[in-house]
XYZ file of C-alpha atoms in Angstrom:
549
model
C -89.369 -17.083 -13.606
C -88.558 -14.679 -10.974
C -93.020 -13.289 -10.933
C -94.600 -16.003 -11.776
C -96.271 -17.314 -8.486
C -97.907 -13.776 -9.035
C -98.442 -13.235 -12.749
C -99.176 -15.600 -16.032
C -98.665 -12.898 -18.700
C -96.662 -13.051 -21.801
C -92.924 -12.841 -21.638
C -91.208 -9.476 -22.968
C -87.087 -9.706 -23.573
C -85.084 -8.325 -21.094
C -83.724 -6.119 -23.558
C -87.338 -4.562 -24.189
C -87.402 -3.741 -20.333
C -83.881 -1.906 -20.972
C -84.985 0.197 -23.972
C -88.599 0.703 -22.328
C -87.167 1.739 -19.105
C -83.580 2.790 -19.273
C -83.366 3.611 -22.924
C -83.266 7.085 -23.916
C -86.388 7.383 -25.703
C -88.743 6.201 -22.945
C -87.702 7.062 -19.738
C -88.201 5.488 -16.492
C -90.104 8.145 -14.699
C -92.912 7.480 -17.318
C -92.986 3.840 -17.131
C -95.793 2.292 -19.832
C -98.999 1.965 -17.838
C -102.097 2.875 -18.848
C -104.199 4.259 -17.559
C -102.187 5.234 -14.762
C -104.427 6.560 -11.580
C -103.883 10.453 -9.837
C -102.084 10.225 -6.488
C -103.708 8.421 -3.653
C -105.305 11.223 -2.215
C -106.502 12.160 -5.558
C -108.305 8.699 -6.425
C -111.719 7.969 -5.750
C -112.655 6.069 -2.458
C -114.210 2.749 -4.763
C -110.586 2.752 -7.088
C -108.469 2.842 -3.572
C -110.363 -0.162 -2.370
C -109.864 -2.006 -5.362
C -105.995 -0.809 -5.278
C -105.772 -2.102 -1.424
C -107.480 -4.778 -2.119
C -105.152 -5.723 -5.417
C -101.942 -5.077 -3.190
C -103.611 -7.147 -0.228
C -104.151 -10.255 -2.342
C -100.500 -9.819 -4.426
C -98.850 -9.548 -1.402
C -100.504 -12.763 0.584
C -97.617 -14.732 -0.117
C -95.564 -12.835 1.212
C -95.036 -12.610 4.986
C -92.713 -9.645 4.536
C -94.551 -8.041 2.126
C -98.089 -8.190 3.475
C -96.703 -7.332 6.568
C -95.177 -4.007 5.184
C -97.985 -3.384 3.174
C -100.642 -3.974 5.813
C -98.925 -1.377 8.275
C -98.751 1.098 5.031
C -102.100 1.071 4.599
C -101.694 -1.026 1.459
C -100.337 2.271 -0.366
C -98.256 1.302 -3.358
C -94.946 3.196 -2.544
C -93.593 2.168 -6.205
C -96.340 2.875 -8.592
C -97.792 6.100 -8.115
C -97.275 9.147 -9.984
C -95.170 10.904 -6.991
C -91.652 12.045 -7.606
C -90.689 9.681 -4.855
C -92.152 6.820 -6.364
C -90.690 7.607 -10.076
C -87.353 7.441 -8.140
C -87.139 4.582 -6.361
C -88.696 2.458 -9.946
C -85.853 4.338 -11.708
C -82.981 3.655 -8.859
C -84.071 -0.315 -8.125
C -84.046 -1.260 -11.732
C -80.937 0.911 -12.746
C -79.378 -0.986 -10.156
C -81.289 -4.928 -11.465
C -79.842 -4.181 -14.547
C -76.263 -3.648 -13.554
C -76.721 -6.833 -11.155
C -73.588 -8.636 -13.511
C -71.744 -5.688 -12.596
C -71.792 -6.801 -9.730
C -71.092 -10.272 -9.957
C -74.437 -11.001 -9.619
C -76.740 -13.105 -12.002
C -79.263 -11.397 -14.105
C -82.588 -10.549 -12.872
C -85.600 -12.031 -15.129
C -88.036 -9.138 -15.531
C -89.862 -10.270 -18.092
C -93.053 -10.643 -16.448
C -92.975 -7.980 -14.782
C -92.387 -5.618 -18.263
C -95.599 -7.445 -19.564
C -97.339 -6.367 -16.412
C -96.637 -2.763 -16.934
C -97.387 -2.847 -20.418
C -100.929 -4.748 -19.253
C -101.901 -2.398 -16.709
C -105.542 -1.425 -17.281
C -107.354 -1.132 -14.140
C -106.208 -0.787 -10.162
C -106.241 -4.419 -9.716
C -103.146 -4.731 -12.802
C -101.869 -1.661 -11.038
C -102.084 -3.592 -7.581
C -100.011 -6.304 -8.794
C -97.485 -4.308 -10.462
C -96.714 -2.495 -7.363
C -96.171 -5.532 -4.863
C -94.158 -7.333 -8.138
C -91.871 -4.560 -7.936
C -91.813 -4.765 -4.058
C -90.674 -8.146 -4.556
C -87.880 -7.220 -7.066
C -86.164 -4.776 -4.475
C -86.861 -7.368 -1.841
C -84.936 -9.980 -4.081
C -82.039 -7.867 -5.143
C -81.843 -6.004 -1.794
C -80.972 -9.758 -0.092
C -78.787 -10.907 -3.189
C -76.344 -7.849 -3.131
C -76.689 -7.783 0.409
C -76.117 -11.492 2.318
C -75.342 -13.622 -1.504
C -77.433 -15.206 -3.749
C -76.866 -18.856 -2.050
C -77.502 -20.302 1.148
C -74.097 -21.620 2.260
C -74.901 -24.985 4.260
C -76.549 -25.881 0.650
C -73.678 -26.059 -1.041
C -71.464 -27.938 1.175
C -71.565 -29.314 4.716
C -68.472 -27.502 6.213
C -70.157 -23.955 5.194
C -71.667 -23.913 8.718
C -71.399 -20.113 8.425
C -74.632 -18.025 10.004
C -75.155 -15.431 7.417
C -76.360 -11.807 8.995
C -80.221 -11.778 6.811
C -81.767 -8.002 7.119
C -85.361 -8.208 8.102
C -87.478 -7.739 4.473
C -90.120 -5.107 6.398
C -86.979 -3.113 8.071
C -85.498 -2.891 4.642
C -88.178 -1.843 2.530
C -89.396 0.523 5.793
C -85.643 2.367 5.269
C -85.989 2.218 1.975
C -89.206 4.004 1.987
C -87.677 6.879 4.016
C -84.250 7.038 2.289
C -82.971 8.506 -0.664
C -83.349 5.209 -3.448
C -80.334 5.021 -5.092
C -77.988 5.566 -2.413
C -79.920 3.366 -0.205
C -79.165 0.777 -2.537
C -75.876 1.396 -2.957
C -75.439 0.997 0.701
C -76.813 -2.451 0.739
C -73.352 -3.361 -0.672
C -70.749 -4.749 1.952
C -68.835 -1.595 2.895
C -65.715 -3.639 2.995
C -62.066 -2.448 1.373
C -61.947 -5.627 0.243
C -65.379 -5.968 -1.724
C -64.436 -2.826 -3.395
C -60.819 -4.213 -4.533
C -62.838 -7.413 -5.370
C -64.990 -5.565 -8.240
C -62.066 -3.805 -9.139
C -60.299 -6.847 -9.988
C -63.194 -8.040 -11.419
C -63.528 -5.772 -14.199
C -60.340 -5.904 -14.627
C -59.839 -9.607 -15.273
C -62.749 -8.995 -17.504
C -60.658 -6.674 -19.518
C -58.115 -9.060 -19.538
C -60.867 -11.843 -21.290
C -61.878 -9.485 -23.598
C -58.220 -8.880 -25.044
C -57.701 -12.507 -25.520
C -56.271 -13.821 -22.081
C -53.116 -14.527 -21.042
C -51.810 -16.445 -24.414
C -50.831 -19.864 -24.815
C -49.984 -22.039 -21.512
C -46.636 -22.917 -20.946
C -45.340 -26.874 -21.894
C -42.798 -28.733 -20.143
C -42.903 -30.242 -16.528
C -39.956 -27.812 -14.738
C -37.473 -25.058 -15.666
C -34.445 -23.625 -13.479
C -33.039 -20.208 -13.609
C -30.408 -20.426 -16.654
C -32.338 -22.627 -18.943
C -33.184 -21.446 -22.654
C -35.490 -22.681 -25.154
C -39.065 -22.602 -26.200
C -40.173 -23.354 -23.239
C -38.330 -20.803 -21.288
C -39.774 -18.242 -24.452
C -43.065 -19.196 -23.467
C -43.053 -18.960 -19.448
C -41.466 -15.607 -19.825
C -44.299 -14.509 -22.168
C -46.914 -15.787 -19.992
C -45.220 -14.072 -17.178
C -44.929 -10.948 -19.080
C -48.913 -10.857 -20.148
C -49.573 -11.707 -16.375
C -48.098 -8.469 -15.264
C -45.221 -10.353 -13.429
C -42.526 -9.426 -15.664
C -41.598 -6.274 -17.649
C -41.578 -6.496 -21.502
C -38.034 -8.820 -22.255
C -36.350 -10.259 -25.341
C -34.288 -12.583 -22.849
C -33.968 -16.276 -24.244
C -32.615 -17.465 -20.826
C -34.235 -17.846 -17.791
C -32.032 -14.931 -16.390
C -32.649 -12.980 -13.061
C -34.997 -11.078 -13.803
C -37.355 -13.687 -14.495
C -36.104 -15.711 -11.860
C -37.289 -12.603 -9.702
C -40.934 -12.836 -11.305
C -40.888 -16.586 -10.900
C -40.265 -15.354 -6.983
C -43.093 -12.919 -6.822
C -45.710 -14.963 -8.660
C -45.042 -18.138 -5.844
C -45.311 -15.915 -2.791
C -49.115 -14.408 -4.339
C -49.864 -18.286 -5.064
C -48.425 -19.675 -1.660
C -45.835 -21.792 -3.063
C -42.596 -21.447 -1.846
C -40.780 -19.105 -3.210
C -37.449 -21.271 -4.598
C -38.008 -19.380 -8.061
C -38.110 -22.935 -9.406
C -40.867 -23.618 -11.611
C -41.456 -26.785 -10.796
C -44.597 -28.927 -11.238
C -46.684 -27.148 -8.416
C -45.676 -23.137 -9.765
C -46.345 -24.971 -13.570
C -49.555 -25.513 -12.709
C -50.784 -21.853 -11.018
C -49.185 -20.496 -13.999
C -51.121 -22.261 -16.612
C -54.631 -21.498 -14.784
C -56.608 -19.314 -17.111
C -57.928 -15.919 -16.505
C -61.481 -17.182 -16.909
C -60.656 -19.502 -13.760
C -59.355 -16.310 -11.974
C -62.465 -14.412 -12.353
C -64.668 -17.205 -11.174
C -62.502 -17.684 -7.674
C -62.987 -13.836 -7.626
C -66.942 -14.367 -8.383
C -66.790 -16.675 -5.607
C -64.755 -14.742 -3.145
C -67.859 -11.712 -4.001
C -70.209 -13.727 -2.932
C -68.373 -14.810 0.263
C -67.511 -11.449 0.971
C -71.512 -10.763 1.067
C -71.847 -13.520 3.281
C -69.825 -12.207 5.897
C -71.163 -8.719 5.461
C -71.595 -7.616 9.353
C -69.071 -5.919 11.508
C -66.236 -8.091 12.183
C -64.885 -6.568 15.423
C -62.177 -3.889 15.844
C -60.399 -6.549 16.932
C -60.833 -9.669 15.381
C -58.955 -13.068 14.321
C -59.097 -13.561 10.655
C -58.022 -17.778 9.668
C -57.819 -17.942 6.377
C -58.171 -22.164 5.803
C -56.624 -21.940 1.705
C -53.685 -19.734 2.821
C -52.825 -21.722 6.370
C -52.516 -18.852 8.132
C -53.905 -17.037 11.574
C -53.879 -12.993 11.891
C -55.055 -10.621 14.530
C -56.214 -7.508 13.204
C -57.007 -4.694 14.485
C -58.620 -1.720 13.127
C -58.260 -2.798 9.555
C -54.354 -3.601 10.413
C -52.884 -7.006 10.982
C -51.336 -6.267 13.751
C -49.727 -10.262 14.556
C -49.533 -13.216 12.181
C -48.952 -16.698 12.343
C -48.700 -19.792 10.191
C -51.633 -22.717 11.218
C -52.032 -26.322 9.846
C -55.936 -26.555 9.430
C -58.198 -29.922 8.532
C -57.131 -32.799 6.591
C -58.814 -33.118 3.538
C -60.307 -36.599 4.073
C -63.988 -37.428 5.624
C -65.137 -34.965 8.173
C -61.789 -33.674 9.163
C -62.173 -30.930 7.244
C -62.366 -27.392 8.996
C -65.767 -25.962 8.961
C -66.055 -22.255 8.324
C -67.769 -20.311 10.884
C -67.676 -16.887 13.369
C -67.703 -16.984 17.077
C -66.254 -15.083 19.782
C -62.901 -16.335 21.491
C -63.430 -16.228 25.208
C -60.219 -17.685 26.966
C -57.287 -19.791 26.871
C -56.510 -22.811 28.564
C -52.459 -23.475 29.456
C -51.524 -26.922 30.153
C -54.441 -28.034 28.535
C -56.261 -31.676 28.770
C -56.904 -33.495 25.564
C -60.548 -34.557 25.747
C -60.114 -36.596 22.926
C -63.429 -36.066 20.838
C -65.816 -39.120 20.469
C -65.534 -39.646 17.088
C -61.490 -40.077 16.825
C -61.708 -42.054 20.119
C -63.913 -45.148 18.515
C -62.847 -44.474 14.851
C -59.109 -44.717 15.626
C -58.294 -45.946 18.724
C -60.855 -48.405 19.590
C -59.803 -50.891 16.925
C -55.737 -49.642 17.870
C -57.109 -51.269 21.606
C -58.846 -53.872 20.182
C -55.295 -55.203 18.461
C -53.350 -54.368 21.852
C -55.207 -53.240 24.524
C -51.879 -51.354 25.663
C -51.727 -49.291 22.372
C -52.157 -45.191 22.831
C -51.031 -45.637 26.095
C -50.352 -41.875 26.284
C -54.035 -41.918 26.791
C -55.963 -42.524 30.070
C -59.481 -44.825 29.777
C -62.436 -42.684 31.718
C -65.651 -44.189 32.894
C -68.901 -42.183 32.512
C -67.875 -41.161 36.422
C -64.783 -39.825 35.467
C -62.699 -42.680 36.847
C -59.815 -43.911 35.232
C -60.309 -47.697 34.364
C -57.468 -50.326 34.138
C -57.304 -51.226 30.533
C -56.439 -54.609 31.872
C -59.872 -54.917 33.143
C -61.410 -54.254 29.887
C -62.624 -56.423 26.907
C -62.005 -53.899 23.831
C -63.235 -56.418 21.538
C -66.941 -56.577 22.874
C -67.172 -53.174 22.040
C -68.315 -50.989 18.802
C -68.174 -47.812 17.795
C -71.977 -47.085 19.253
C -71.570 -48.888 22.580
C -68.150 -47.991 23.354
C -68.171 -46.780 27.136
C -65.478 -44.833 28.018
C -63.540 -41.586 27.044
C -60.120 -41.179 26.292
C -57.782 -38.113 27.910
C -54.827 -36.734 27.556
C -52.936 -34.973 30.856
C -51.215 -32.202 30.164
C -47.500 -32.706 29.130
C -44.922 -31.363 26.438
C -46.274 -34.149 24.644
C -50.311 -33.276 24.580
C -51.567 -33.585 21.341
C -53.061 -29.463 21.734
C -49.310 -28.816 22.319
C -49.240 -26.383 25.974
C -52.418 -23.960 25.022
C -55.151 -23.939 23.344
C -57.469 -20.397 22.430
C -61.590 -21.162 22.626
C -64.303 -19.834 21.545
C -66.806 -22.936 22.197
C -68.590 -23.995 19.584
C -70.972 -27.118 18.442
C -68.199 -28.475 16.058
C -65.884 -28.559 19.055
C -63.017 -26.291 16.622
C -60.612 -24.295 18.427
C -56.865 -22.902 17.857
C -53.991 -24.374 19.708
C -50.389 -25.546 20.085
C -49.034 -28.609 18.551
C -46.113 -30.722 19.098
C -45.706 -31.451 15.629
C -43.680 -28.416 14.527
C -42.453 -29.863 11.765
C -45.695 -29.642 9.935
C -45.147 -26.018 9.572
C -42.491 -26.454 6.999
C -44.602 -27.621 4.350
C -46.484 -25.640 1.366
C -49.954 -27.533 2.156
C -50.647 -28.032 6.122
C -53.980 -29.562 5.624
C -53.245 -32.391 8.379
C -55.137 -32.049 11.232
C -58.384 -33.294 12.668
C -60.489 -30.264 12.189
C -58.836 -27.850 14.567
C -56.233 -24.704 13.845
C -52.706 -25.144 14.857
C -50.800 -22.402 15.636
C -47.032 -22.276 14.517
C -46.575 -19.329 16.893
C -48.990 -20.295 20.018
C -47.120 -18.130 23.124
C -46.754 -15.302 20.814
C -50.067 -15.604 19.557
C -50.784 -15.739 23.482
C -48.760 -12.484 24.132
C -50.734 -10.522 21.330
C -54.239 -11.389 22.958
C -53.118 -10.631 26.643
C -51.546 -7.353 26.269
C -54.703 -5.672 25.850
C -55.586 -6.514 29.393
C -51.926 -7.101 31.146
C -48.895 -4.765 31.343
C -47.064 -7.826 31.507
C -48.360 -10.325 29.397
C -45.617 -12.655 28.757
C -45.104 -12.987 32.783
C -48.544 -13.241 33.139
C -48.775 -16.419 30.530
C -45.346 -17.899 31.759
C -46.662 -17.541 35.511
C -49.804 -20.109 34.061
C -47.555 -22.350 31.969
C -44.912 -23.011 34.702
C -47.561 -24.709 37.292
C -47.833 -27.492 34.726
C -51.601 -27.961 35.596
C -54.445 -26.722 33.310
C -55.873 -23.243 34.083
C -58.032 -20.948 32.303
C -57.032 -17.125 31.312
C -60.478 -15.029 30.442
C -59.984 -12.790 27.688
C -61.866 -9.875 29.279
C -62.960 -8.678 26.433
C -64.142 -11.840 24.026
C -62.276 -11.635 20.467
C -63.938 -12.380 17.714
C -63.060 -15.459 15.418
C -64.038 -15.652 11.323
C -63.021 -19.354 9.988
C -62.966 -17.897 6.226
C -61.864 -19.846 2.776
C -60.640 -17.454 0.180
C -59.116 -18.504 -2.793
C -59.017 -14.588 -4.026
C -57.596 -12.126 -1.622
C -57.099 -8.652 -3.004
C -53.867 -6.786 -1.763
C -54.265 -2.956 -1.147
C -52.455 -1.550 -3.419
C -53.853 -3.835 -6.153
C -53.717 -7.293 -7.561
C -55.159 -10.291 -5.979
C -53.287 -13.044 -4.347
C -54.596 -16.799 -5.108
C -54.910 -20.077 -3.201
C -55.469 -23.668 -4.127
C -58.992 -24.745 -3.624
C -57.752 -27.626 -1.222
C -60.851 -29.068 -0.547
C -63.247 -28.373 -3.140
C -65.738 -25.929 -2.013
C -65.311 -23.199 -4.040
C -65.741 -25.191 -7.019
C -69.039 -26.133 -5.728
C -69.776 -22.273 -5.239
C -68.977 -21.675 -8.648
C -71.051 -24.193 -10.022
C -74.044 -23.220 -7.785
C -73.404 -19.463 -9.055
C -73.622 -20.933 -12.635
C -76.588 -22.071 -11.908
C -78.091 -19.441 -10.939
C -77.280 -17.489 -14.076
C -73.666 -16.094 -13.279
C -71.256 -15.508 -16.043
C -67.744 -15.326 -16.670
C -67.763 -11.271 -18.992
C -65.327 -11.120 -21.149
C -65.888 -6.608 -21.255
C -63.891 -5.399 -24.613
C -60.946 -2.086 -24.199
């Protein structure tokens, strides 16, 4: 219970706190407490000590909140009979109870209702006050930063979410106008707002029954009939992909919708409904809104300025943008993690600082004894593309070496790659250093690129488009950036261009993106962590609404 370190008092319903609050007949600027004192300059000096003292003790707890408190003067700033004070309780639990609005779960106020109601001396009054401090303190970081700690959830969320300082917050809050400092706790992002949007909407779509029955089968081809072909166009029609038809065949028009729905899902868009398309089809709206629930609560966890310029990877829809100012301005396709041990790509921001042309593969420790240690210990001539280092940085004869004393933990040497045509990071690759040792670069294995799912590397981004990915970066500081790159590549050696001014990177996962002029687009939760989102969001009290017409 969200007061109970501070309170054992009998539990009121929720919907009691509604009616007693936000109801009509009572309303919140005469909240139930009784007796409640004068203002503070009105009250007696003995009933302001035993009001500090109240706060003082509530607030113990609570380094934030005796902090704030303690440079206030212990002054409740919630539970006085000031204007002000009437209008922050009214704005902080409008905005508690429209938390599911928001995609947020409900807020337990129970105890603090039965607090109100119990009020009979400063002390009651005391803890009130710093309960309510708490509530705004709570919501403030939910709708703010998310209501879970990513690296909880799952261990490629490495993600550094931007937490607001409790004092700060309650300190602006003090001094603002209530409810539109609350409102402004909100990301501020176009695509948070298209987010609830959809949201509401797909709960409109629950609440009128859904999308109908799935559709059976295992494939259909454009000039089919039959039931089956009755049933995807229906579904298709209730999806919004296809305008109202009586066709029987799969005709051109649905072969068109077929088209449209594969390029929002990232399948390729044959207008074939073959296993893959069969599948996004059939997923229900209530699976929808919780990948948009989800994408909500990433969206909070990213909720800091992303740069004017920035590089946006999106790992679900293997693809690498530059944007700037809100416009993506170059795009590219990527292959990202395999979806297997710890290849998978963590999701994280940094700041890309240079680029290295001809680059040497440092190959990382892990891949060098899991993989090619016991590929050595079979032939000691095996990877030969690679060179054997010593802790000096000599290169060692493999001729001279026993691979098969060796294990994983007391394996000497390092493994490198020169550069070549050849090198495993292809002829650049784009850093922004980092502990997980994840960066963007070239690959020689173009043909990678051609499939629907490019989950197949070790961690890293691969770039379909590397030089022209190159280009876009370096003409913000060269006139000439394509001689300026070429002039690098051609020496064949490895050399470093600095980005003069560092870019910065966001490794996101979205399985919801919203498009601008409505409608979301949706991606295949390839490894999982969404699903682990949702069920921690469950947890925590979130619902799938189903919100009638």
């Amino acid at each position: 219970m969200l007061f109970a370190p501070l309170f054992r008092l009998p539990a009121f319903t929720r919907q009691t706190l509604s009616a007693v609050l936000l109801g009509t007949s009572v309303s919140v600027a005469a909240l139930p407490m009784a007796p409640m004192p004068a203002q503070a300059e009105q009250i007696p000096a003995q009933q302001v000590s035993a009001l500090m003292q109240s706060i003082a003790e509530a607030a113990a707890s609570s380094k934030d909140l005796s902090e704030f408190y303690r440079a206030t003067g212990y002054k409740p700033i919630f539970t006085d009979n000031s204007a002000r004070a009437k209008a922050r309780r009214q704005a902080l639990l409008r905005a508690v109870q429209a938390a599911p609005e928001k995609g947020l779960a409900p807020y337990d106020t129970t105890l603090l209702e039965a607090n109100l109601r119990a009020i009979k001396s400063d002390r009651d009054l005391g803890r009130a006050e710093v309960a309510m401090a708490q509530l705004f303190l709570d919501y403030a970081r939910d709708i703010q930063t998310g209501q879970l700690i990513p690296s909880r959830i799952d261990a490629g969320l490495v993600r550094q979410v931007p937490y607001r300082d409790g004092v700060q917050t309650l300190t602006n809050f003090v001094k603002s106008n209530p409810q539109a400092y609350l409102r402004k706790l909100e990301p501020g992002s176009p695509e948070y707002a298209r987010l609830l949007k959809e949201k509401a909407n797909m709960e409109r779509v629950l609440g009128a029954g859904g999308w109908g029955p799935t559709v059976p089968g295992s494939k259909y081809e454009p000039g089919e009939s039959g039931n089956g072909v009755i049933a995807l166009r229906n579904r298709l029609m209730a999806m919004g992909y296809l305008p109202r038809s009586a066709a029987t065949t799969y005709d051109a028009a649905m072969t068109k919708a077929v088209q449209v729905f594969q390029v929002q899902h990232g399948l390729t868009p044959d207008g074939v409904v073959g296993q893959g398309t069969l599948a996004e089809i059939n997923v229900g709206p209530e699976a929808r809104l919780a990948s948009i629930l989800v994408a909500l609560e990433r969206e909070r966890w990213i909720n800091m300025p992303l740069g004017k310029r920035h590089i946006w990877v999106n790992l679900t829809d293997f693809s690498a943008k530059i944007v700037d100012d809100g416009r993506v301005t170059f795009e590219t396709r990527s292959v990202v993690g395999q979806n297997t041990g710890d290849r998978r790509s963590p999701e994280f921001s940094d700041e890309m600082e240079h680029m290295v042309i001809n680059p040497t593969w440092n190959v990382p420790r892990s891949i060098a004894v899991k993989e090619y240690l016991p590929m050595m210990q079979r032939n000691p001539n095996a990877a030969g593309h690679l060179r054997l280092v010593d802790s000096r940085g000599r290169t060692v004869n493999r001729a001279n070496v026993d691979f098969s004393q060796y294990t994983t933990k007391t394996f000497p040497y390092a493994l490198k790659q020169p550069p070549s045509d050849g090198n495993a990071l292809g002829l650049v690759k784009f850093m922004f250093p980092n502990k997980y040792n994840i960066y963007l670069h070239d690959t020689p294995s173009k043909s990678l690129f051609g499939r629907e799912v490019r989950a197949f590397s070790h961690g890293c981004i691969r770039l379909q488009q590397p030089f022209d990915f190159a280009y876009a970066l370096l003409a913000k500081q060269s006139s000439d950036p394509v001689g300026l790159f070429q002039s690098h590549l051609k020496t064949r050696q490895e050399n470093i261009i600095e980005l003069e001014e560092h870019v910065p990177v966001h490794l996101v996962y979205r399985t919801a993106v919203t498009l601008p002029k409505g409608g979301v687009e949706y991606r295949r939760d390839i490894y999982g962590r969404d699903a682990k989102i949702w069920a921690a969001l469950k947890a925590k009290g979130v619902q799938l609404r189903a919100v009638g017409s």
